Coordinates of C-alpha atoms and ligand atoms in Angstrom, one line a residue:
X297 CA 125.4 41.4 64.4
X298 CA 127.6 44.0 62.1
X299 CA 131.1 42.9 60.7
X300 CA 133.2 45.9 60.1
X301 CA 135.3 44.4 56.5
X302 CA 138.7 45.5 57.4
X303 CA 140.3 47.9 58.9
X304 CA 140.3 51.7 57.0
X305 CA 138.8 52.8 54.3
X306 CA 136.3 49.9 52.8
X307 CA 133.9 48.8 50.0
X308 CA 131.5 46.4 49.1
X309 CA 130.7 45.7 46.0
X310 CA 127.4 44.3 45.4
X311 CA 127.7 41.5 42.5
X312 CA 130.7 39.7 41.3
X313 CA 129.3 40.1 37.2
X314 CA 131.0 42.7 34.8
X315 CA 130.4 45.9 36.3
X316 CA 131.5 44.5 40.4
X317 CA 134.8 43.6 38.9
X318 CA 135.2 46.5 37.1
X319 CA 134.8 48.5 40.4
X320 CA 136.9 46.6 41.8
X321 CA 139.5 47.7 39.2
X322 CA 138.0 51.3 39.8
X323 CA 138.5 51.0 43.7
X324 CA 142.2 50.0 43.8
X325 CA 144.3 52.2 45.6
X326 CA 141.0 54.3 47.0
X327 CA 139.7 51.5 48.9
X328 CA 142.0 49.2 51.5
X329 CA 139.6 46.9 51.5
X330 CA 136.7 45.3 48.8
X331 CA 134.7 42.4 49.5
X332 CA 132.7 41.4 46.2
X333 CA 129.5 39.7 47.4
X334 CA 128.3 37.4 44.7
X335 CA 125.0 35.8 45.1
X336 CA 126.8 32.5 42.9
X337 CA 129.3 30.1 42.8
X338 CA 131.4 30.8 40.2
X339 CA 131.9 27.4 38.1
X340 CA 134.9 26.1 37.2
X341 CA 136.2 27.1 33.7
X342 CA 134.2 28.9 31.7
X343 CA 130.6 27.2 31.9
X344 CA 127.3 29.2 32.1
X345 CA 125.6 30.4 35.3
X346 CA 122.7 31.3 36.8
X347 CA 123.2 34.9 38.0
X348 CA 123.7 35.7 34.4
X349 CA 120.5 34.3 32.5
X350 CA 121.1 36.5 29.7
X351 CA 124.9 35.1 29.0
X352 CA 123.1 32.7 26.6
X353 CA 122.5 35.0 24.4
X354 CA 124.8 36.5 21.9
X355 CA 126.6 39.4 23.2
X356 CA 129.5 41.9 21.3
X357 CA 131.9 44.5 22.9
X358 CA 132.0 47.8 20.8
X359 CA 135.2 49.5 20.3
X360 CA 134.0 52.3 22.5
X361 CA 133.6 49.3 25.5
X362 CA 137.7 47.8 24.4
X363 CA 139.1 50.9 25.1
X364 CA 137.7 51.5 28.2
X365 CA 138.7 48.0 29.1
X366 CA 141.9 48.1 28.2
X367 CA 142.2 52.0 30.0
X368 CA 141.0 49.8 33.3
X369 CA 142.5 46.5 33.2
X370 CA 145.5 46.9 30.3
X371 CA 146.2 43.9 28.1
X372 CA 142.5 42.3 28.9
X373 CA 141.5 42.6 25.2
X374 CA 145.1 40.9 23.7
X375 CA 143.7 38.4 26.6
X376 CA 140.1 37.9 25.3
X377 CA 141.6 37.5 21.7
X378 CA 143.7 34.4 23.6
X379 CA 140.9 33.0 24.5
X380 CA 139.5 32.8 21.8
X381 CA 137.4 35.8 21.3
X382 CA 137.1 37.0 17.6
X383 CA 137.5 40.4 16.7
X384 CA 135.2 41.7 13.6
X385 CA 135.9 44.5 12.1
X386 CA 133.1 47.1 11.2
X387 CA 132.0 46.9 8.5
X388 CA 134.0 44.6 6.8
X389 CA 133.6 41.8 9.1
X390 CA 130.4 42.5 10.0
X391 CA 128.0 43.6 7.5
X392 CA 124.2 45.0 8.7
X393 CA 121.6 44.9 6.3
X394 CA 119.7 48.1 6.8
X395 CA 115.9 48.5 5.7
X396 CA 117.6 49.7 2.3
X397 CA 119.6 47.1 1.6
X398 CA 123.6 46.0 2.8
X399 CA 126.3 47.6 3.6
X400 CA 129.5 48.1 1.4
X401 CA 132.2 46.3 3.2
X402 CA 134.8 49.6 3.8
X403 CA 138.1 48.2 5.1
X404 CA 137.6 51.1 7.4
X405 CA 140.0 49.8 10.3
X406 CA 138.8 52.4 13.3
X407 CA 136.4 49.9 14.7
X408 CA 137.1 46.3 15.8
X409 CA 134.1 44.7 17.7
X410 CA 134.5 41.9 19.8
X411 CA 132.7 38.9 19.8
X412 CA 132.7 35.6 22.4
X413 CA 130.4 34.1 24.8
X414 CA 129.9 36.2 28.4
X415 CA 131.3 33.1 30.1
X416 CA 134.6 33.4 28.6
X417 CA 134.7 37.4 28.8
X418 CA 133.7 37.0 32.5
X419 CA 135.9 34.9 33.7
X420 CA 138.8 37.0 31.4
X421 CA 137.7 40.1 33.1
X422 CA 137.4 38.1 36.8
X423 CA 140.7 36.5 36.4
X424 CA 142.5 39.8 35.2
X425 CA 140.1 42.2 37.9
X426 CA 141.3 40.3 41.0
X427 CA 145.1 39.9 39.8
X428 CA 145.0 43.5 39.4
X429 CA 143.8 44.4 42.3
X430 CA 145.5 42.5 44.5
X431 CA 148.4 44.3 44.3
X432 CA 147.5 47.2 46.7
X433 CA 143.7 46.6 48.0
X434 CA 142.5 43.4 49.6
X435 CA 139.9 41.9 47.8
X436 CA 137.6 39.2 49.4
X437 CA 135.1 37.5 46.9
X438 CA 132.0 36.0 49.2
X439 CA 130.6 34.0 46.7
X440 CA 127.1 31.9 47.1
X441 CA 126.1 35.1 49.7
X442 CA 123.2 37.4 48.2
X443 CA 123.0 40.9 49.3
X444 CA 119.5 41.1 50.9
X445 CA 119.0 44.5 52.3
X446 CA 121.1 47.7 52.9
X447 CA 122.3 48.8 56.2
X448 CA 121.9 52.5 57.4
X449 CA 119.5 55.3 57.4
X450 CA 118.2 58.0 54.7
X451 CA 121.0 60.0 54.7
X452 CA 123.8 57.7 54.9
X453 CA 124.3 54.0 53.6
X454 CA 126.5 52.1 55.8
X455 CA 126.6 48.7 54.6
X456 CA 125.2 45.2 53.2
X457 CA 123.0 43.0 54.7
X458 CA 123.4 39.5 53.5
X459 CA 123.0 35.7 53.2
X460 CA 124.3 32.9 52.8
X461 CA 123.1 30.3 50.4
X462 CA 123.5 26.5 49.6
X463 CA 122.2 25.9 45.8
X464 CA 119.2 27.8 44.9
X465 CA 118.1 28.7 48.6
X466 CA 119.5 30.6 51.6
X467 CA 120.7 29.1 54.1
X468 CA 121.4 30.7 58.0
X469 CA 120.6 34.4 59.1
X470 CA 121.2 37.8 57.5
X471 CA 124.0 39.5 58.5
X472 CA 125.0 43.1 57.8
X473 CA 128.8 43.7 56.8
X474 CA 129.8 47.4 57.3
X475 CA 131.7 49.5 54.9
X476 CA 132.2 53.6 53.8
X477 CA 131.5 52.7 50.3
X478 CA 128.4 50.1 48.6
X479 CA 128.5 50.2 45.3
X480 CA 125.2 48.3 43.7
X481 CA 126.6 46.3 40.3
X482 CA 123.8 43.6 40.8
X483 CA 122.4 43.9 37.2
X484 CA 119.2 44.5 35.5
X485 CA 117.3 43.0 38.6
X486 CA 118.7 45.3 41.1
X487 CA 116.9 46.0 44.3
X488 CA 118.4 49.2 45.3
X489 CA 114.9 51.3 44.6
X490 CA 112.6 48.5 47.0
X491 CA 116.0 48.8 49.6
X492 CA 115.5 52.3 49.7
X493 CA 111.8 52.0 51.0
X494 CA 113.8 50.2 54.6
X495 CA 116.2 53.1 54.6
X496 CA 113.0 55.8 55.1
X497 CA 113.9 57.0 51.6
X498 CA 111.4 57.6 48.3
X499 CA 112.7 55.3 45.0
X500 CA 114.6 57.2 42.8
X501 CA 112.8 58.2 39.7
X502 CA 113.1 55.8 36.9
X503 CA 112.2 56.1 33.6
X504 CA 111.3 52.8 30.9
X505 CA 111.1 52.8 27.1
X506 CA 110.2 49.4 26.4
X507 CA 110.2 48.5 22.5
X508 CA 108.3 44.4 24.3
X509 CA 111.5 43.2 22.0
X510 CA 112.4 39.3 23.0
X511 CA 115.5 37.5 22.2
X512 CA 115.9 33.6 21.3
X513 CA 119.5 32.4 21.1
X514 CA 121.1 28.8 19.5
X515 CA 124.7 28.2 18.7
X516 CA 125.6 26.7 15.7
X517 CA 128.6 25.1 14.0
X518 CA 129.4 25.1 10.0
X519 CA 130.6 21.6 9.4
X520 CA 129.4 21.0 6.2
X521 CA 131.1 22.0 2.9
X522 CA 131.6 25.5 2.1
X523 CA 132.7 25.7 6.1
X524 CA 132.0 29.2 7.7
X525 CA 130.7 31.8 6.2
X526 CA 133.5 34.9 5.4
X527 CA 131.3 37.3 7.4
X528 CA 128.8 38.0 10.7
X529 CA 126.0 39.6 10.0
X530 CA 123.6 41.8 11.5
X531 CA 119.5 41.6 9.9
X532 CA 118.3 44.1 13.0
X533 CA 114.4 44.5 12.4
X534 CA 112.5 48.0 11.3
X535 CA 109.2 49.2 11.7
X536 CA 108.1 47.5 8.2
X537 CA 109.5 44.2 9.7
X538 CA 109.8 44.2 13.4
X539 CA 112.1 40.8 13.1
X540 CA 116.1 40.8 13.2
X541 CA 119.1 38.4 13.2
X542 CA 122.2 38.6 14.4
X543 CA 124.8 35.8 13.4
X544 CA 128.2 35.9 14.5
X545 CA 131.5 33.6 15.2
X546 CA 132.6 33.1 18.8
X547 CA 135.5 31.3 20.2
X548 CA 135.7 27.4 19.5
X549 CA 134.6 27.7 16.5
X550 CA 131.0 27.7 17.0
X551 CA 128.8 30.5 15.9
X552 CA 126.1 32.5 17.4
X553 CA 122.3 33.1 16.5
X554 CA 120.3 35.4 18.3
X555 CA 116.8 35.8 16.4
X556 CA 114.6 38.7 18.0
X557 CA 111.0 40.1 17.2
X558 CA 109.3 43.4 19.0
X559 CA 105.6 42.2 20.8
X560 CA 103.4 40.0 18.4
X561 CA 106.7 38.7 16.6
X562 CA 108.6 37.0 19.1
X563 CA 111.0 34.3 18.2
X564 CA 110.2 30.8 19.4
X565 CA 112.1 28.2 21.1
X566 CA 111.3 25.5 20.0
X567 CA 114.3 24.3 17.3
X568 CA 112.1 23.9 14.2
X569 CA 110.1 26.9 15.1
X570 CA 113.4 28.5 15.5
X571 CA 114.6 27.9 12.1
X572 CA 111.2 28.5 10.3
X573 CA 111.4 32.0 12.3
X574 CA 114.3 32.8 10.3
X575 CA 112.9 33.0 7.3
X576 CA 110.3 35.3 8.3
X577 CA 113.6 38.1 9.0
X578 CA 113.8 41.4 6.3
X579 CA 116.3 39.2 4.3
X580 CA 116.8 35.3 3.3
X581 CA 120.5 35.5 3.9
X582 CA 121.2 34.0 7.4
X583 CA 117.7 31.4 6.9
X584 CA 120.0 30.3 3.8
X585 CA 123.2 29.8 6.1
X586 CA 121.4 27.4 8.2
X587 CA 121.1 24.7 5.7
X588 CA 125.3 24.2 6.1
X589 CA 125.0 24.9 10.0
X590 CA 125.0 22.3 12.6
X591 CA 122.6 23.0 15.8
X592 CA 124.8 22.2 19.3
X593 CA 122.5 23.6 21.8
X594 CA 119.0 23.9 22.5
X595 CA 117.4 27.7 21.9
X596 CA 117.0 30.2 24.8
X597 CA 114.9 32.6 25.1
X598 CA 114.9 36.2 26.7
X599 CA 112.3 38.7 27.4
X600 CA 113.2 41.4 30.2
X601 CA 114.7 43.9 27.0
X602 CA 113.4 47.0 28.0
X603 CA 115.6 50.5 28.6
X604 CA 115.5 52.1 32.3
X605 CA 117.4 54.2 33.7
X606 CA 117.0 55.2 37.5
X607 CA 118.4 58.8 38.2
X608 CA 120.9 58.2 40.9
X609 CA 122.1 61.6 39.7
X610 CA 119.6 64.0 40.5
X611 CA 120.2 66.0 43.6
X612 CA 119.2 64.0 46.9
X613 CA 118.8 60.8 45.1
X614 CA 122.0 58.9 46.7
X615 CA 122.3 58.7 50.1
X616 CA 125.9 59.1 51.0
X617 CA 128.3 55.9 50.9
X618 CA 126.2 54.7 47.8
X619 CA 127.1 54.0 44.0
X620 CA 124.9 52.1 41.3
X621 CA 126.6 51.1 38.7
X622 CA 126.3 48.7 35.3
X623 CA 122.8 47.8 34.4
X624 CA 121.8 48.1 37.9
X625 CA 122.1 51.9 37.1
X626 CA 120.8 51.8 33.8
X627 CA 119.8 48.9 30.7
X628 CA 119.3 48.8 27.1
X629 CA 118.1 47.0 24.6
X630 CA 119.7 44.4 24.2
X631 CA 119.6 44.7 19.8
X632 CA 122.0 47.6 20.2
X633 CA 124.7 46.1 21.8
X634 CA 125.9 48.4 24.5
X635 CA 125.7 47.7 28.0
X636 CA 129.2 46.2 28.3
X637 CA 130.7 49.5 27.0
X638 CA 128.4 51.2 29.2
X639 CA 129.5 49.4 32.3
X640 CA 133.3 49.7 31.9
X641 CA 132.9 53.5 30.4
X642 CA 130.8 54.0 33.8
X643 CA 134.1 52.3 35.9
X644 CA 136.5 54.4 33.6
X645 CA 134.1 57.2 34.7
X646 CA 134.0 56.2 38.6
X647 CA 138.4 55.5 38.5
X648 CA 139.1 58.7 37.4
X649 CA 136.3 60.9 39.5
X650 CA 138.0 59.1 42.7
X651 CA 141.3 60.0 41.1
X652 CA 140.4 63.3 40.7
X653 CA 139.1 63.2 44.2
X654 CA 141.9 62.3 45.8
X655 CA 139.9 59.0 47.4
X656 CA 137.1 58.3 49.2
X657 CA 136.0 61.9 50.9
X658 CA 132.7 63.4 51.3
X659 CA 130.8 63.9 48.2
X660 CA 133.2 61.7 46.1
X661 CA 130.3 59.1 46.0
X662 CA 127.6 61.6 44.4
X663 CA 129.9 63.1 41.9
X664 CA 131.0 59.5 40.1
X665 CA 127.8 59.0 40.2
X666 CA 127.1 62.0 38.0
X667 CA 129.6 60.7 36.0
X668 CA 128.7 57.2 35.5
X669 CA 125.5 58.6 34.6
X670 CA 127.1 61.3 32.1
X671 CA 128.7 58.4 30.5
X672 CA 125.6 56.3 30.2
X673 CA 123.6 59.2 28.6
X674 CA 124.7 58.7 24.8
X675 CA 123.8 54.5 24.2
X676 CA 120.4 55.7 26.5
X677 CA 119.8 58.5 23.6
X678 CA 120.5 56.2 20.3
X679 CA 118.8 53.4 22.5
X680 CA 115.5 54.7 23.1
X681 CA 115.5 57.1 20.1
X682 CA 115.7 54.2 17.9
X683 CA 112.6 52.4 20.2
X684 CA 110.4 55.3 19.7
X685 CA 109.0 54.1 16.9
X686 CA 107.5 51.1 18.8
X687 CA 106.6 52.5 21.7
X688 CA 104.9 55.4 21.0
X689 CA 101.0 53.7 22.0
X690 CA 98.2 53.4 19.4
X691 CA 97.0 56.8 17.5
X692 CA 100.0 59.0 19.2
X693 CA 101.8 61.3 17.1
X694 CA 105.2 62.2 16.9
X695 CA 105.4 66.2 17.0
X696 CA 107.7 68.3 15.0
X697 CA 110.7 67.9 16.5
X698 CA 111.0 64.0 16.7
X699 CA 109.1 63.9 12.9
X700 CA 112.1 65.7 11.8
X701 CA 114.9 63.6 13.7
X702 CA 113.4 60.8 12.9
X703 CA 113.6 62.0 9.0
X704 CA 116.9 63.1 9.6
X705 CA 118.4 59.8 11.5
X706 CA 116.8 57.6 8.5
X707 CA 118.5 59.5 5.9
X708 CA 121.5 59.3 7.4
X709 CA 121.2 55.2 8.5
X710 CA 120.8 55.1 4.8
X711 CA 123.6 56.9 3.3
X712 CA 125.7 55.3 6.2
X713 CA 125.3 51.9 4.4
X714 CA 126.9 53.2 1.2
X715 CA 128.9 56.4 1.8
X716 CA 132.3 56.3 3.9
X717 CA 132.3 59.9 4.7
X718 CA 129.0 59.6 6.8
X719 CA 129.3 55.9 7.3
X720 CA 132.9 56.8 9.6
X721 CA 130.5 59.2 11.7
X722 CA 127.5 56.7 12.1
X723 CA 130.2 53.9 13.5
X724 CA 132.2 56.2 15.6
X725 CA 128.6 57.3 17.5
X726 CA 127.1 53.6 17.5
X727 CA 130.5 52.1 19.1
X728 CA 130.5 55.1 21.7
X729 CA 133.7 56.4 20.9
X730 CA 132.3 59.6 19.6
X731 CA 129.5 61.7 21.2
X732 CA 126.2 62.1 19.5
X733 CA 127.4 65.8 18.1
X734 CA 129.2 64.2 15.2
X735 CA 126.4 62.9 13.3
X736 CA 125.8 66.7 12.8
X737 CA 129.0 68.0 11.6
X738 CA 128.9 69.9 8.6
X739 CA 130.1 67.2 6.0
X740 CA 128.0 64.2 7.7
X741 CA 124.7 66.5 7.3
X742 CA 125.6 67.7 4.1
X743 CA 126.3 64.2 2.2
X744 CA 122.8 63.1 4.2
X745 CA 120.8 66.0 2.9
X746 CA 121.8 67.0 -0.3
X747 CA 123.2 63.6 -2.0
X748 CA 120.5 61.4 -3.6
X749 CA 119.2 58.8 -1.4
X750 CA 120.4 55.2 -3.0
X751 CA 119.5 51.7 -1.8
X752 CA 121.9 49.6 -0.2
X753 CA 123.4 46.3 -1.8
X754 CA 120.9 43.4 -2.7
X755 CA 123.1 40.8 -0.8
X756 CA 126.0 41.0 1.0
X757 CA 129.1 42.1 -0.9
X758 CA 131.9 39.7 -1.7
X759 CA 134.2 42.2 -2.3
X760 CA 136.0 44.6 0.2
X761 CA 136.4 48.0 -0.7
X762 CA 139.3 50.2 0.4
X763 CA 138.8 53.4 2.0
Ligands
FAD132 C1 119.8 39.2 25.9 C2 120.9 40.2 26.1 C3 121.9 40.4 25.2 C4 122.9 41.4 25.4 N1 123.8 41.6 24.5 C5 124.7 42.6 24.7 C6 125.7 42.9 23.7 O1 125.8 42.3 22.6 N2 126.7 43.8 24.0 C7 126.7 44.5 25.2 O2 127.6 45.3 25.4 N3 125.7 44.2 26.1 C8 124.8 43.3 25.9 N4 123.8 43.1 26.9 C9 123.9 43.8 28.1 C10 124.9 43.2 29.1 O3 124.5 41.8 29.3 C11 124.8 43.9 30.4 O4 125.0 45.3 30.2 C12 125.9 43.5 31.4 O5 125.7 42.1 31.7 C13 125.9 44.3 32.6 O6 126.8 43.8 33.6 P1 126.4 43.9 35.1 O7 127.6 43.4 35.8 O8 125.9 45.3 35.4 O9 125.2 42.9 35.3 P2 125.2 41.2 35.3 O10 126.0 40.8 34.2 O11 123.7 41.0 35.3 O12 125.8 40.8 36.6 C14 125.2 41.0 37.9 C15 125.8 40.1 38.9 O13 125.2 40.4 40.2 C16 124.9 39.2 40.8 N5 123.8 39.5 41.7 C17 122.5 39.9 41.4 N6 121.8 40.1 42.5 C18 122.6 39.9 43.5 C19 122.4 40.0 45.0 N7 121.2 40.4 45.5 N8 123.4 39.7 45.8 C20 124.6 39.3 45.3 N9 124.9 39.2 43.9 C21 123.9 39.5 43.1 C22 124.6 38.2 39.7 O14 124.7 36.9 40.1 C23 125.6 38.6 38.7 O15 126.8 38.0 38.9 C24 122.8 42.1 26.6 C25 121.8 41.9 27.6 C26 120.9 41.0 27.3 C27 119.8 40.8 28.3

C-alpha cells in the first residue's frame, strides 16, 4: 500500500551518508517534508558502520570540499576542528613526494585540507544537517529501512519502495512511500541503473576508467620517543612504481596509513605483510616511521576504486521527480581524494539551482542535475587523466593529443614540487577551487615549458619556506 510522506511538497532522500544529509541541507525551504531512508542504524557516538565499508580507510576533505561545506551548513568546519579533526596545510603540512623527488614546504596558506576519520565527519555533518534543517522542513530519518525499488513509471518517478530490516536481513514487506522528489545519495553501490529496468526505462549510459587500484588501511599511534612526526605525507605511486602511501594524523591522536598498489601490487592485510609492503613504496620515508609507530587496529582492505560516472545529464536520462547525487552519481579514485568535495560541491550545486528555481517546479529536477554533473566534471577530468596511464590495455597507444598532455601535465607535476608560481596553480586545480583552465594560464605554462626541469628534494624538507 502507498504512504503519501506529508502533506505538500515532499522528498526522499535515498541514504542517510554524506551526500543524503547534504540534500537535506539542499532541500530546506524547497521541500516541506524529507524523509532520509537509511538502510543502517546509526551507532551511538562515533563508531564505524556497515553502510560505509570504505570509512576505514583514510579519507581528507580538500579546501575546494570546506568551502562548499561551510557555503551549506556554516560553522561545520570550526565544528570538525572541535572534534578533533586536523587541519594540514598544503604543502607545508602535508608534503607529497612526486616521482622527482619532495616537495618544498611553501607556507603557502590558500589551502587547508582536512583530515579525521569518516565516522567523526559523518556524524559532524548529521548532527549539524538535521539541526539545520529542522528549522523550516520536517525531516524524518527511517533508519534500518533499505530503499528496494522505485515507484512510478518511465516518465515520472514517484516514490521509494522500501524495507524494513532487523540486523543484517529484512524483515516484513516492501512498501512504497510517495514523494514529488527522490533523490538517490546511496553511494558507490547505487541501484538506480537495475531500478530503472522496473520503471520500463533503458540504464543510463555509464562510463568506467578503472586504474584495478586497491587500498589497505591501519591506524597507528607514535608513542615512542621522537613522538609524532612534524608532517603527513603523501608517497602516491607512478607508472615506474605503481605503489603509494598516504600517512596522516587524525583526531585522538592516532594516525592514519592507507598503503595502495594498482593490479599485481596490491597491498596485503595481513600486519607483517602490511609493514614489509611499505618498504616496497617509491621512497623509504614513511617504512622508516613505522619503527616509532604503535599498530591499534587490524588492516582493512578496499578494492571497488574504479571511476564511473552515469550520465543522468544527457537529455531523457532522468525521469522526472528524480536526482542522483554523491558517488551514486559519479566515483573516483579513491588516491585523489575527492569525492567528499564532489558530493557537497554537487549539493551547493542542487541548493542554489532550486534557489534559482524558485522550488520544486517542473524541470527543476533535470536542470540540478546538469548541475551536479557540471560540478563533478573537473575531479572526473584530473581523475581519470591521471589513470590513463594504467588503463590504457596491452600494446595501445596513446595518440597525439594525449602524448602531448600527458608530456605537458608531467612537466608541470614536476615544477609544481619546487616552483610556487606553478605550484599555487597545481593546488588551486587539485583542491577544486579553481577550474582546470588555470594550469594553462600564461605564467603557469611558461615556468613549465621554458624553465629547466629540476628534481625535487631527496627527503622531506625540515625547513619551511615563505612565500
Ligand atoms: C577507500 C576510499 C577512500 C576514500 N578517500 C577519500 C578521501 O580521502 N577524500 C574524499 O573526499 N573522498 C574519499 N573517498 C570517497 C568518499 O568516500 C565518497 O565520495 C563519499 O563517501 C560519498 O558519499 P555518499 O554519501 O555519496 O556515499 P556513502 O558515503 O557511501 O553513503 C551512502 C549511504 O547510503 C546508504 N545506503 C546504501 N544503499 C542504500 C539503500 N538501498 N537504502 C537505504 N540506504 C542505503 C548507506 O548505508 C550509506 O549510509 C574515498 C572512497 C574510498 C572507497
Amino acid at each position: 500500500m502507498a504512504e503519501h510522506t506529508g502533506r505538500g511538497r515532499t522528498a526522499i532522500v535515498i541514504g542517510g551518508g554524506l551526500a543524503g544529509m547534504l540534500a537535506v541541507t539542499a532541500l530546506r525551504g524547497h521541500a516541506d517534508t524529507v524523509t532520509v531512508v537509511e538502510r543502517d542504524r546509526y551507532p551511538a557516538g562515533t563508531a564505524f558502520r556497515k553502510g560505509v565499508p570504505h570509512a576505514r580507510h583514510l579519507h581528507i576533505l580538500l579546501s575546494g570540499g570546506q568551502r562548499a561545506l561551510d557555503r551549506l551548513l556554516p560553522g561545520t568546519v570550526a565544528a570538525l576542528t572541535e572534534a578533533g579533526a586536523r587541519s594540514l596545510y598544503l604543502p607545508r603540512d602535508l608534503v607529497t613526494r612526486t616521482p622527482t623527488g619532495w616537495q618544498r614546504r611553501f607556507d603557502e596558506g590558500r589551502h587547508p585540507t582536512l583530515s579525521v576519520t569518516r565516522p567523526v565527519l559523518d556524524a559532524v555533518v548529521r548532527e549539524r544537517a538535521l539541526r539545520a534543517a529542522a528549522a523550516d522542513t520536517r525531516v524524518e530519518v527511517l533508519e534500518a529501512t533499505e530503499a528496494v525499488g522505485l515507484a512510478g513509471d518511465a516518465r515520472r518517478v514517484t516514490g521509494v519502495a522500501v524495507r524494513s530490516r532487523t540486523g543484517d536481513r529484512a524483515a516484513g514487506d516492501a512498501r512504497v512511500l510517495t514523494a514529488d522528489l527522490v533523490v538517490d545519495a546511496s553511494g558507490r553501490g547505487s541501484r538506480t541503473p537495475r531500478w530503472y529496468a522496473e520503471l520500463g526505462r533503458e540504464a543510463p549510459r555509464e562510463e568506467t576508467v578503472d586504474s584495478g587500484l586497491a587500498y589497505a588501511t591501519r591506524m597507528y599511534r607514535f608513542t615512542g620517543p621522537g613522538g609524532e612526526p612534524g608532517i603527513g605525507v603523501n608517497v602516491p605511486g607512478w607508472p615506474g612504481c605503481p605503489r603509494g602511501a598516504a600517512f596522516v594524523p587524525v583526531e585522538d591522536g592516532n594516525w592514519l596509513l592507507t598503503l595502495s598498489g594498482v593490479r599485481g601490487h596490491h597491498p596485503p592485510t595481513d600486519g607483517a605483510e602490511f609493514t614489509a609492503f611499505s618498504a616496497t613504496i617509491g621512497d623509504p620515508y614513511v617504512h622508516g616511521l613505522l619503527a616509532r609507530a604503535e599498530p591499534v587496529s587490524p588492516v582493512h582492505g578496499f578494492r571497488d576504486t574504479c571511476n564511473r560516472r552515469r550520465y543522468y545529464d544527457r537529455p531523457g536520462a532522468l525521469p522526472e521527480g528524480l536526482l542522483v547525487l554523491g558517488d551514486a552519481n559519479c566515483t573516483f579514485n579513491p588516491v585523489y581524494g575527492q569525492g567528499m568535495t564532489v558530493a557537497a560541491l554537487g549539493a551547493l550545486a542542487l541548493r542554489d539551482t532550486l534557489d534559482r528555481a524558485g522550488g520544486l517546479g517542473p524541470g527543476a529536477a533535470a536542470r540540478a542535475q546538469r548541475a551536479i554533473c557540471r560540478a563533478a566534471e573537473p575531479a572526473w577530468m584530473a581523475a581519470v587523466g591521471a589513470d590513463r596511464p594504467y588503463v590504457r590495455g596491452p600494446g595501445a597507444t596513446a595518440g597525439p593529443g594525449e602524448r602531448l598532455t600527458t608530456w605537458y601535465l608531467d612537466r608541470l607535476s614536476a615544477r609544481a614540487a619546487i616552483d610556487p608560481v606553478v605550484g599555487a596553480a597545481f593546488r588551486d586545480v587539485f583542491c577544486l577551487t579553481a577550474p582546470p583552465s588555470r594550469l594553462m594560464s600564461p605564467r603557469v605554462v611558461l615556468r613549465t615549458v621554458l624553465l629547466p626541469r629540476r628534481p625535487g628534494l631527496r627527503e622531506p624538507a625540515g625547513v619551511v619556506e615563505r612565500v
